[in-house]
PDB file of C-alpha atoms in Angstrom:
ATOM      1  CA  GLU V  27     -15.249  10.013 -10.655  1.00  0.00           C
ATOM      2  CA  ALA V  28     -10.948  10.650 -11.770  1.00  0.00           C
ATOM      3  CA  GLY V  29      -8.549   8.638  -9.195  1.00  0.00           C
ATOM      4  CA  VAL V  30      -6.025  10.075  -7.548  1.00  0.00           C
ATOM      5  CA  THR V  31      -3.660  11.536 -10.254  1.00  0.00           C
ATOM      6  CA  GLN V  32       0.329  11.349  -9.158  1.00  0.00           C
ATOM      7  CA  PHE V  33       3.444  13.306 -11.605  1.00  0.00           C
ATOM      8  CA  PRO V  34       5.308  12.716 -12.607  1.00  0.00           C
ATOM      9  CA  SER V  35       5.239   8.707 -12.790  1.00  0.00           C
ATOM     10  CA  HIS V  36       8.756   8.559 -13.180  1.00  0.00           C
ATOM     11  CA  SER V  37      11.644  10.739 -11.734  1.00  0.00           C
ATOM     12  CA  VAL V  38      15.135  10.464 -12.178  1.00  0.00           C
ATOM     13  CA  ILE V  39      17.839  12.476 -10.678  1.00  0.00           C
ATOM     14  CA  GLU V  40      20.799  12.832  -9.377  1.00  0.00           C
ATOM     15  CA  LYS V  41      21.860  13.079  -5.706  1.00  0.00           C
ATOM     16  CA  GLY V  42      21.874  15.769  -3.680  1.00  0.00           C
ATOM     17  CA  GLN V  43      19.223  17.541  -5.702  1.00  0.00           C
ATOM     18  CA  THR V  44      15.733  18.651  -5.845  1.00  0.00           C
ATOM     19  CA  VAL V  45      12.625  16.960  -6.138  1.00  0.00           C
ATOM     20  CA  THR V  46       9.341  17.364  -6.060  1.00  0.00           C
ATOM     21  CA  LEU V  47       6.466  14.851  -5.822  1.00  0.00           C
ATOM     22  CA  ARG V  48       3.067  16.149  -6.340  1.00  0.00           C
ATOM     23  CA  CYS V  49      -0.613  13.778  -5.757  1.00  0.00           C
ATOM     24  CA  ASP V  50      -4.164  15.267  -6.726  1.00  0.00           C
ATOM     25  CA  PRO V  51      -6.939  12.861  -4.749  1.00  0.00           C
ATOM     26  CA  ILE V  52     -10.337  12.028  -5.365  1.00  0.00           C
ATOM     27  CA  SER V  53     -12.638  15.470  -5.131  1.00  0.00           C
ATOM     28  CA  GLY V  54     -14.617  15.704  -1.621  1.00  0.00           C
ATOM     29  CA  HIS V  55     -11.825  13.209  -0.359  1.00  0.00           C
ATOM     30  CA  ASP V  56     -10.203  14.418   3.081  1.00  0.00           C
ATOM     31  CA  ASN V  57      -7.529  12.335   3.978  1.00  0.00           C
ATOM     32  CA  LEU V  58      -4.228  12.242   2.604  1.00  0.00           C
ATOM     33  CA  TYR V  59      -1.910   9.443   2.272  1.00  0.00           C
ATOM     34  CA  TRP V  60       1.596   9.559   1.747  1.00  0.00           C
ATOM     35  CA  TYR V  61       3.558   5.803   0.515  1.00  0.00           C
ATOM     36  CA  ARG V  62       6.797   4.636  -0.054  1.00  0.00           C
ATOM     37  CA  ARG V  63       8.041   1.395  -1.444  1.00  0.00           C
ATOM     38  CA  VAL V  64      12.267   1.182  -1.700  1.00  0.00           C
ATOM     39  CA  MET V  65      13.984  -1.604  -3.522  1.00  0.00           C
ATOM     40  CA  GLY V  66      10.667  -3.893  -3.765  1.00  0.00           C
ATOM     41  CA  LYS V  67      10.396  -4.292   0.079  1.00  0.00           C
ATOM     42  CA  GLU V  68       7.143  -3.562   2.600  1.00  0.00           C
ATOM     43  CA  ILE V  69       5.230  -0.594   1.579  1.00  0.00           C
ATOM     44  CA  LYS V  70       5.328   1.695   4.841  1.00  0.00           C
ATOM     45  CA  PHE V  71       3.590   4.742   5.704  1.00  0.00           C
ATOM     46  CA  LEU V  72       4.518   7.843   4.990  1.00  0.00           C
ATOM     47  CA  LEU V  73       1.772  11.106   6.489  1.00  0.00           C
ATOM     48  CA  HIS V  74      -1.740  11.633   6.464  1.00  0.00           C
ATOM     49  CA  PHE V  75      -3.085  14.729   5.797  1.00  0.00           C
ATOM     50  CA  VAL V  76      -7.111  15.482   6.950  1.00  0.00           C
ATOM     51  CA  LYS V  77      -7.909  18.789   5.228  1.00  0.00           C
ATOM     52  CA  GLU V  78      -4.523  20.650   5.289  1.00  0.00           C
ATOM     53  CA  SER V  79      -3.054  19.496   8.049  1.00  0.00           C
ATOM     54  CA  LYS V  80      -0.930  16.668   9.106  1.00  0.00           C
ATOM     55  CA  GLN V  81      -3.007  14.309  11.580  1.00  0.00           C
ATOM     56  CA  ASP V  82       0.361  11.540  11.757  1.00  0.00           C
ATOM     57  CA  GLU V  83       3.358  12.200  10.511  1.00  0.00           C
ATOM     58  CA  SER V  84       5.363   9.627  12.252  1.00  0.00           C
ATOM     59  CA  GLY V  85       6.524   7.757   9.613  1.00  0.00           C
ATOM     60  CA  MET V  86       8.549  10.716   7.650  1.00  0.00           C
ATOM     61  CA  PRO V  87      12.197   8.892   7.668  1.00  0.00           C
ATOM     62  CA  ASN V  88      13.975  12.246   8.385  1.00  0.00           C
ATOM     63  CA  ASN V  89      13.932  15.903   7.668  1.00  0.00           C
ATOM     64  CA  ARG V  90      15.242  15.701   3.779  1.00  0.00           C
ATOM     65  CA  PHE V  91      10.590  15.317   3.115  1.00  0.00           C
ATOM     66  CA  LEU V  92       8.592  17.756   3.886  1.00  0.00           C
ATOM     67  CA  ALA V  93       5.427  17.524   2.596  1.00  0.00           C
ATOM     68  CA  GLU V  94       2.123  20.199   2.500  1.00  0.00           C
ATOM     69  CA  ARG V  95      -1.052  20.154   1.479  1.00  0.00           C
ATOM     70  CA  THR V  96      -2.083  23.531  -0.199  1.00  0.00           C
ATOM     71  CA  GLY V  97      -5.734  24.753   1.496  1.00  0.00           C
ATOM     72  CA  GLY V  98      -6.151  20.924   1.780  1.00  0.00           C
ATOM     73  CA  THR V  99      -6.631  19.593  -1.870  1.00  0.00           C
ATOM     74  CA  TYR V 100      -3.542  18.099  -3.573  1.00  0.00           C
ATOM     75  CA  SER V 101      -0.320  18.116  -2.083  1.00  0.00           C
ATOM     76  CA  THR V 102       3.628  17.937  -2.729  1.00  0.00           C
ATOM     77  CA  LEU V 103       6.281  15.930  -0.983  1.00  0.00           C
ATOM     78  CA  LYS V 104       9.454  17.121  -1.671  1.00  0.00           C
ATOM     79  CA  VAL V 105      13.102  16.054  -0.368  1.00  0.00           C
ATOM     80  CA  GLN V 106      15.381  17.795  -0.038  1.00  0.00           C
ATOM     81  CA  PRO V 107      18.417  16.970  -1.261  1.00  0.00           C
ATOM     82  CA  ALA V 108      17.959  13.341  -1.791  1.00  0.00           C
ATOM     83  CA  GLU V 109      19.859  10.165  -0.973  1.00  0.00           C
ATOM     84  CA  LEU V 110      20.815   7.461  -2.936  1.00  0.00           C
ATOM     85  CA  GLU V 111      18.391   4.830  -0.637  1.00  0.00           C
ATOM     86  CA  ASP V 112      15.411   7.759  -1.279  1.00  0.00           C
ATOM     87  CA  SER V 113      14.950   5.655  -4.251  1.00  0.00           C
ATOM     88  CA  GLY V 114      11.505   3.797  -4.501  1.00  0.00           C
ATOM     89  CA  VAL V 115       7.960   3.807  -5.695  1.00  0.00           C
ATOM     90  CA  TYR V 116       5.691   6.842  -3.791  1.00  0.00           C
ATOM     91  CA  PHE V 117       2.443   5.630  -3.563  1.00  0.00           C
ATOM     92  CA  CYS V 118      -0.569   8.318  -3.063  1.00  0.00           C
ATOM     93  CA  ALA V 119      -2.993   7.573  -1.335  1.00  0.00           C
ATOM     94  CA  SER V 120      -7.089   9.515  -0.418  1.00  0.00           C
ATOM     95  CA  SER V 121     -10.355   8.950   1.443  1.00  0.00           C
ATOM     96  CA  HIS V 122     -13.631   9.982   2.394  1.00  0.00           C
ATOM     97  CA  PRO V 123     -13.899  11.784   6.250  1.00  0.00           C
ATOM     98  CA  GLY V 124     -14.218   8.905   8.346  1.00  0.00           C
ATOM     99  CA  GLN V 125     -13.489   6.247   5.419  1.00  0.00           C
ATOM    100  CA  THR V 126     -10.285   4.353   7.535  1.00  0.00           C
ATOM    101  CA  TYR V 127      -9.219   1.821   4.491  1.00  0.00           C
ATOM    102  CA  GLY V 128     -10.301   1.066   1.549  1.00  0.00           C
ATOM    103  CA  TYR V 129      -8.734   3.928   0.822  1.00  0.00           C
ATOM    104  CA  THR V 130      -7.620   4.600  -3.205  1.00  0.00           C
ATOM    105  CA  PHE V 131      -3.960   4.948  -4.849  1.00  0.00           C
ATOM    106  CA  GLY V 132      -2.618   6.121  -7.026  1.00  0.00           C
ATOM    107  CA  SER V 133      -0.707   4.789  -9.607  1.00  0.00           C
ATOM    108  CA  GLY V 134       2.657   5.880  -8.148  1.00  0.00           C
ATOM    109  CA  THR V 135       5.915   8.046  -9.114  1.00  0.00           C
ATOM    110  CA  ARG V 136       9.339   6.217  -8.894  1.00  0.00           C
ATOM    111  CA  LEU V 137      12.319   8.447  -8.339  1.00  0.00           C
ATOM    112  CA  THR V 138      15.830   6.495  -9.230  1.00  0.00           C
ATOM    113  CA  VAL V 139      18.625   8.965  -7.080  1.00  0.00           C
ATOM    114  CA  VAL V 140      21.068   8.399  -9.374  1.00  0.00           C
TER     115      VAL V 140
ATOM    116  CA  GLY Y  17       5.360  -2.700  17.058  1.00  0.00           C
ATOM    117  CA  GLU Y  18       3.393  -4.869  14.245  1.00  0.00           C
ATOM    118  CA  ASN Y  19       5.590  -6.535  11.558  1.00  0.00           C
ATOM    119  CA  VAL Y  20       4.331  -8.439   8.676  1.00  0.00           C
ATOM    120  CA  GLU Y  21       6.606 -11.408   6.889  1.00  0.00           C
ATOM    121  CA  GLN Y  22       5.086 -12.559   3.412  1.00  0.00           C
ATOM    122  CA  HIS Y  23       4.892 -15.917   1.322  1.00  0.00           C
ATOM    123  CA  PRO Y  24       5.974 -16.549  -0.911  1.00  0.00           C
ATOM    124  CA  SER Y  25       8.294 -13.541  -2.151  1.00  0.00           C
ATOM    125  CA  THR Y  26       6.968 -15.447  -6.253  1.00  0.00           C
ATOM    126  CA  LEU Y  27       4.680 -17.751  -7.076  1.00  0.00           C
ATOM    127  CA  SER Y  28       4.318 -19.096  -9.803  1.00  0.00           C
ATOM    128  CA  VAL Y  29       1.333 -21.614 -10.857  1.00  0.00           C
ATOM    129  CA  GLN Y  30      -1.111 -22.721 -14.004  1.00  0.00           C
ATOM    130  CA  GLU Y  31      -4.035 -21.553 -15.391  1.00  0.00           C
ATOM    131  CA  GLY Y  32      -6.830 -22.893 -13.695  1.00  0.00           C
ATOM    132  CA  ASP Y  33      -4.446 -24.086 -10.965  1.00  0.00           C
ATOM    133  CA  SER Y  34      -5.219 -22.246  -6.723  1.00  0.00           C
ATOM    134  CA  ALA Y  35      -2.844 -20.062  -5.418  1.00  0.00           C
ATOM    135  CA  VAL Y  36      -1.775 -19.501  -2.218  1.00  0.00           C
ATOM    136  CA  ILE Y  37      -0.355 -16.741  -0.447  1.00  0.00           C
ATOM    137  CA  LYS Y  38       0.467 -16.855   3.405  1.00  0.00           C
ATOM    138  CA  CYS Y  39       1.061 -13.634   6.059  1.00  0.00           C
ATOM    139  CA  THR Y  40       2.065 -14.064  10.057  1.00  0.00           C
ATOM    140  CA  TYR Y  41       2.001 -11.191  12.111  1.00  0.00           C
ATOM    141  CA  SER Y  42       4.025 -10.379  14.960  1.00  0.00           C
ATOM    142  CA  ASP Y  43       0.565  -8.332  17.165  1.00  0.00           C
ATOM    143  CA  SER Y  44      -1.661 -10.154  18.929  1.00  0.00           C
ATOM    144  CA  ALA Y  45      -3.435  -6.617  18.564  1.00  0.00           C
ATOM    145  CA  SER Y  46      -4.084  -6.757  15.187  1.00  0.00           C
ATOM    146  CA  ASN Y  47      -7.432  -6.666  14.119  1.00  0.00           C
ATOM    147  CA  TYR Y  48      -7.726  -5.402  10.261  1.00  0.00           C
ATOM    148  CA  PHE Y  49      -5.613  -7.449   7.365  1.00  0.00           C
ATOM    149  CA  PRO Y  50      -6.657  -6.401   4.057  1.00  0.00           C
ATOM    150  CA  TRP Y  51      -5.014  -7.864   1.187  1.00  0.00           C
ATOM    151  CA  TYR Y  52      -4.230  -6.137  -1.871  1.00  0.00           C
ATOM    152  CA  LYS Y  53      -3.714  -6.032  -5.836  1.00  0.00           C
ATOM    153  CA  GLN Y  54      -0.921  -4.356  -8.050  1.00  0.00           C
ATOM    154  CA  GLU Y  55      -1.065  -4.433 -11.643  1.00  0.00           C
ATOM    155  CA  LEU Y  56       1.711  -3.636 -13.524  1.00  0.00           C
ATOM    156  CA  GLY Y  57       1.119   0.409 -13.935  1.00  0.00           C
ATOM    157  CA  LYS Y  58      -1.248   0.577 -11.680  1.00  0.00           C
ATOM    158  CA  GLY Y  59      -0.995   2.028  -7.008  1.00  0.00           C
ATOM    159  CA  PRO Y  60      -1.831  -1.683  -4.918  1.00  0.00           C
ATOM    160  CA  GLN Y  61      -5.576  -2.246  -4.787  1.00  0.00           C
ATOM    161  CA  LEU Y  62      -7.840  -3.583  -2.228  1.00  0.00           C
ATOM    162  CA  ILE Y  63      -9.584  -6.792  -3.021  1.00  0.00           C
ATOM    163  CA  ILE Y  64     -10.559  -8.647   0.215  1.00  0.00           C
ATOM    164  CA  ASP Y  65     -10.615  -7.546   4.110  1.00  0.00           C
ATOM    165  CA  ILE Y  66     -11.046  -9.825   6.649  1.00  0.00           C
ATOM    166  CA  ARG Y  67     -11.887  -8.691  10.332  1.00  0.00           C
ATOM    167  CA  SER Y  68     -10.585 -10.157  13.171  1.00  0.00           C
ATOM    168  CA  ASN Y  69     -13.818 -11.718  14.377  1.00  0.00           C
ATOM    169  CA  VAL Y  70     -14.352 -13.608  10.700  1.00  0.00           C
ATOM    170  CA  GLY Y  71     -12.887 -16.238  10.457  1.00  0.00           C
ATOM    171  CA  GLU Y  72     -12.709 -16.554   6.937  1.00  0.00           C
ATOM    172  CA  LYS Y  73     -14.460 -14.508   3.946  1.00  0.00           C
ATOM    173  CA  LYS Y  74     -14.900 -15.074   0.198  1.00  0.00           C
ATOM    174  CA  ASP Y  75     -15.119 -13.463  -2.371  1.00  0.00           C
ATOM    175  CA  GLN Y  76     -16.210 -15.489  -6.520  1.00  0.00           C
ATOM    176  CA  ARG Y  77     -12.661 -16.790  -6.515  1.00  0.00           C
ATOM    177  CA  ILE Y  78     -11.000 -14.823  -4.000  1.00  0.00           C
ATOM    178  CA  ALA Y  79     -11.330 -16.296  -0.105  1.00  0.00           C
ATOM    179  CA  VAL Y  80      -9.289 -15.010   2.614  1.00  0.00           C
ATOM    180  CA  THR Y  81      -8.704 -17.135   5.908  1.00  0.00           C
ATOM    181  CA  LEU Y  82      -7.149 -16.137   9.734  1.00  0.00           C
ATOM    182  CA  ASN Y  83      -5.986 -17.398  12.796  1.00  0.00           C
ATOM    183  CA  LYS Y  84      -6.749 -15.696  15.596  1.00  0.00           C
ATOM    184  CA  THR Y  85      -4.126 -18.097  17.298  1.00  0.00           C
ATOM    185  CA  ALA Y  86      -1.452 -18.291  14.900  1.00  0.00           C
ATOM    186  CA  LYS Y  87      -1.798 -14.779  13.610  1.00  0.00           C
ATOM    187  CA  HIS Y  88      -0.506 -15.912  10.637  1.00  0.00           C
ATOM    188  CA  PHE Y  89      -3.693 -15.747   7.585  1.00  0.00           C
ATOM    189  CA  SER Y  90      -3.518 -16.556   3.462  1.00  0.00           C
ATOM    190  CA  LEU Y  91      -5.172 -15.383   0.184  1.00  0.00           C
ATOM    191  CA  HIS Y  92      -6.497 -18.304  -1.217  1.00  0.00           C
ATOM    192  CA  ILE Y  93      -7.766 -17.748  -5.405  1.00  0.00           C
ATOM    193  CA  THR Y  94      -8.511 -20.485  -7.651  1.00  0.00           C
ATOM    194  CA  GLU Y  95      -9.314 -21.060 -10.728  1.00  0.00           C
ATOM    195  CA  THR Y  96      -6.452 -18.858 -11.493  1.00  0.00           C
ATOM    196  CA  GLN Y  97      -6.197 -16.563 -14.913  1.00  0.00           C
ATOM    197  CA  PRO Y  98      -4.184 -14.259 -16.810  1.00  0.00           C
ATOM    198  CA  GLU Y  99      -5.889 -10.928 -15.355  1.00  0.00           C
ATOM    199  CA  ASP Y 100      -4.910 -12.269 -12.627  1.00  0.00           C
ATOM    200  CA  SER Y 101      -0.825 -11.568 -12.167  1.00  0.00           C
ATOM    201  CA  ALA Y 102      -0.114  -9.354 -10.631  1.00  0.00           C
ATOM    202  CA  VAL Y 103       2.265  -8.233  -6.690  1.00  0.00           C
ATOM    203  CA  TYR Y 104      -0.565  -9.343  -4.257  1.00  0.00           C
ATOM    204  CA  PHE Y 105       0.755  -7.415  -1.010  1.00  0.00           C
ATOM    205  CA  CYS Y 106      -1.062  -8.633   3.044  1.00  0.00           C
ATOM    206  CA  ALA Y 107      -1.724  -5.356   5.253  1.00  0.00           C
ATOM    207  CA  ALA Y 108      -2.206  -5.191   9.624  1.00  0.00           C
ATOM    208  CA  SER Y 109      -3.695  -3.427  10.946  1.00  0.00           C
ATOM    209  CA  MET Y 110      -5.955  -2.168  14.183  1.00  0.00           C
ATOM    210  CA  TRP Y 111      -9.262  -1.034  13.459  1.00  0.00           C
ATOM    211  CA  SER Y 112      -9.803   2.280  15.568  1.00  0.00           C
ATOM    212  CA  ASN Y 113      -5.754   3.243  13.711  1.00  0.00           C
ATOM    213  CA  TYR Y 114      -5.131   3.823   9.412  1.00  0.00           C
ATOM    214  CA  GLN Y 115      -2.269   3.417  10.293  1.00  0.00           C
ATOM    215  CA  LEU Y 116      -1.475  -0.411   7.463  1.00  0.00           C
ATOM    216  CA  ILE Y 117       1.729  -2.262   8.006  1.00  0.00           C
ATOM    217  CA  TRP Y 118       2.604  -4.351   4.289  1.00  0.00           C
ATOM    218  CA  GLY Y 119       4.090  -7.573   3.725  1.00  0.00           C
ATOM    219  CA  ALA Y 120       7.149  -7.973   1.268  1.00  0.00           C
ATOM    220  CA  GLY Y 121       4.827  -8.609  -0.813  1.00  0.00           C
ATOM    221  CA  THR Y 122       3.702 -11.673  -3.521  1.00  0.00           C
ATOM    222  CA  LYS Y 123       4.871 -11.501  -7.268  1.00  0.00           C
ATOM    223  CA  LEU Y 124       1.821 -14.010  -8.328  1.00  0.00           C
ATOM    224  CA  ILE Y 125       2.637 -15.299 -11.543  1.00  0.00           C
ATOM    225  CA  ILE Y 126      -0.211 -17.328 -14.223  1.00  0.00           C
ATOM    226  CA  LYS Y 127       1.131 -19.465 -16.555  1.00  0.00           C
ATOM    227  CA  PRO Y 128      -0.994 -20.868 -20.051  1.00  0.00           C
TER     228      PRO Y 128
END
C-alpha cells in the first residue's frame, strides 16, 4: 500500500507569509495526526482527526495554525502569518480505525521561516 | 503533565559493538513506551514497544527494558551495523491515550 505522503518536502518562506502543508494518509486510515519537531527538540503532538472531525487539537500552538481534513481524506495545515519560531519539521501520521499506536508517519515537511 | 528525557543526544559506536539509549519519564501513570527510528529524509518508524506489564522485550538485535520503579526505559542494539545509523526517539503514553510524549532524540552513528 502507498504510504503517508506529505508535500512539500521543504518550504522556505518569509516571516508574515502564509504556508499550507498537505498530508495524504494511507487509504482507509480514519485517524490522522499532525506532529511537529522544532529546532532538534522533541516531537510534539499538534492535533488528531478522526475522519473529518477534529478529535483533539490541544497541541495547536496558537490561532495562526489551522488544520482541515476535507471529506475525511487528505489534510492541510495552514500557518498564517508565519513566525520565525514556526520553523521545524511537520510530520503527519495515520492509522486504522481503532488503532491507537503504531501509526505510519510521512516523511515530513521541513518549514523554514526567515 | 508527562515529561520524557532522553540521553545521550549523540552516540557514536564502533560497528559490531552495542549501543544503549536511555529515557526517563515523570508520570507513573504512563504504561506504553515505544521506540522510533528516523532515517535521513524519512519519517519516524516504530521499531519496538513495551507495555508496563512487561520488563523486557526483544526483537532480533533490538531489545527494550523497562524499570517502572525508577521510571526509566532503555533501548539496546547489539552487533550494530551501518544501517543502524539514524535518530532514535523514545516516547511514553498511557495506553488509553493516543498522544505520545517524545524524548528529544539520539543521533546514533555507527563507525566502520
